[in-house]
Short mmCIF file of C-alpha atoms in Angstrom, two decimals:
data_model
loop_
_atom_site.label_atom_id
_atom_site.label_comp_id
_atom_site.label_asym_id
_atom_site.label_seq_id
_atom_site.Cartn_x
_atom_site.Cartn_y
_atom_site.Cartn_z
CA MET A 1 68.99 104.08 65.09
CA THR A 2 71.07 103.75 62.60
CA ASN A 3 69.54 103.30 58.78
CA GLU A 4 72.21 99.90 57.87
CA ARG A 5 70.56 99.21 61.09
CA PHE A 6 67.20 99.62 59.97
CA MET A 7 67.77 98.44 57.05
CA SER A 8 69.39 95.25 58.18
CA GLU A 9 66.34 94.98 60.76
CA ALA A 10 63.69 94.68 58.31
CA PRO A 11 61.85 92.07 57.69
CA GLU A 12 61.60 90.87 53.71
CA ARG A 13 59.21 91.76 51.36
CA VAL A 14 56.13 89.90 51.13
CA GLY A 15 54.68 89.75 47.26
CA ASP A 16 54.32 92.93 45.94
CA ASP A 17 52.79 94.81 49.48
CA PRO A 18 55.55 97.14 50.07
CA ARG A 19 56.33 97.62 53.73
CA TRP A 20 56.46 101.23 54.05
CA THR A 21 55.42 104.36 52.71
CA VAL A 22 57.58 108.13 51.75
CA ILE A 23 55.36 110.81 51.87
CA VAL A 24 56.60 113.07 49.60
CA PRO A 25 55.36 117.05 49.94
CA THR A 26 54.97 118.71 47.60
CA ARG A 27 54.33 122.13 45.75
CA ASP A 28 55.82 124.12 42.88
CA ARG A 29 58.75 122.74 43.12
CA ILE A 30 59.71 120.50 39.88
CA ASP A 31 63.38 120.80 40.40
CA ARG A 32 63.39 119.88 43.82
CA LEU A 33 61.27 116.62 43.05
CA GLU A 34 62.52 115.14 40.85
CA ALA A 35 66.26 115.55 42.70
CA CYS A 36 64.36 113.91 44.91
CA LEU A 37 62.63 110.83 43.95
CA ARG A 38 65.19 110.10 41.55
CA GLY A 39 67.31 109.99 45.40
CA LEU A 40 64.53 107.55 46.64
CA ALA A 41 64.86 105.21 43.34
CA ALA A 42 68.02 105.21 43.52
CA GLN A 43 68.07 103.48 47.47
CA ARG A 44 69.28 99.52 47.15
CA ASP A 45 69.21 96.85 50.56
CA ARG A 46 72.77 97.11 51.74
CA ARG A 47 72.72 92.99 51.97
CA THR A 48 70.77 91.78 49.01
CA GLY A 49 71.74 94.97 46.42
CA ALA A 50 67.15 95.14 45.46
CA PRO A 51 65.96 97.89 46.00
CA PRO A 52 64.03 99.02 49.43
CA GLY A 53 59.84 97.39 49.72
CA PHE A 54 58.84 100.91 49.62
CA GLU A 55 55.61 102.66 47.71
CA ILE A 56 56.45 106.23 47.18
CA LEU A 57 53.52 108.55 48.08
CA VAL A 58 53.68 112.39 45.74
CA ALA A 59 51.39 114.69 47.41
CA VAL A 60 51.00 117.63 45.50
CA ASP A 61 49.53 120.59 47.03
CA GLY A 62 47.42 121.82 44.10
CA PRO A 63 46.89 120.61 40.75
CA ASP A 64 49.26 118.48 38.70
CA ALA A 65 51.26 120.74 37.36
CA GLY A 66 53.58 117.45 35.86
CA GLU A 67 54.01 115.75 38.77
CA GLN A 68 52.16 112.89 37.50
CA ALA A 69 54.67 112.45 34.61
CA LEU A 70 58.08 112.93 36.31
CA ALA A 71 57.25 110.09 38.89
CA ALA A 72 56.33 107.93 35.66
CA ARG A 73 59.83 109.21 33.80
CA VAL A 74 61.70 108.87 37.15
CA LEU A 75 60.23 106.01 39.02
CA GLY A 76 59.67 103.37 35.82
CA GLY A 77 58.09 100.18 37.64
CA ARG A 78 58.94 101.20 41.42
CA ALA A 79 55.50 101.42 43.52
CA HIS A 80 54.43 105.17 43.59
CA ARG A 81 51.16 107.27 43.58
CA VAL A 82 50.44 110.99 42.77
CA LEU A 83 47.67 112.12 45.13
CA THR A 84 46.54 115.84 43.68
CA GLY A 85 43.70 118.56 44.79
CA GLU A 86 43.32 121.47 46.00
CA PRO A 87 45.87 124.49 47.61
CA ILE A 88 45.95 124.07 51.22
CA GLY A 89 48.68 125.44 52.18
CA PRO A 90 50.43 129.05 51.33
#
């Protein structure tokens, strides 16, 4: 399935509820995270030009090292959450 086909066949967004969630796992990679979030924020529906109806969940493996502020700055009013906690990865 191509991205174009997926975007054109997806049901319309209902209210403020996201249709799906993009999960971005990260740890100690703030530069890469910024590039990823900017790419996600730039996504547009090919038919309407509107942002697609997804939320972004940033899962930080460890304490907040600026990810919360970065997400707020880059994503603005777009639906997003940042989860942090004790590191469990290597």
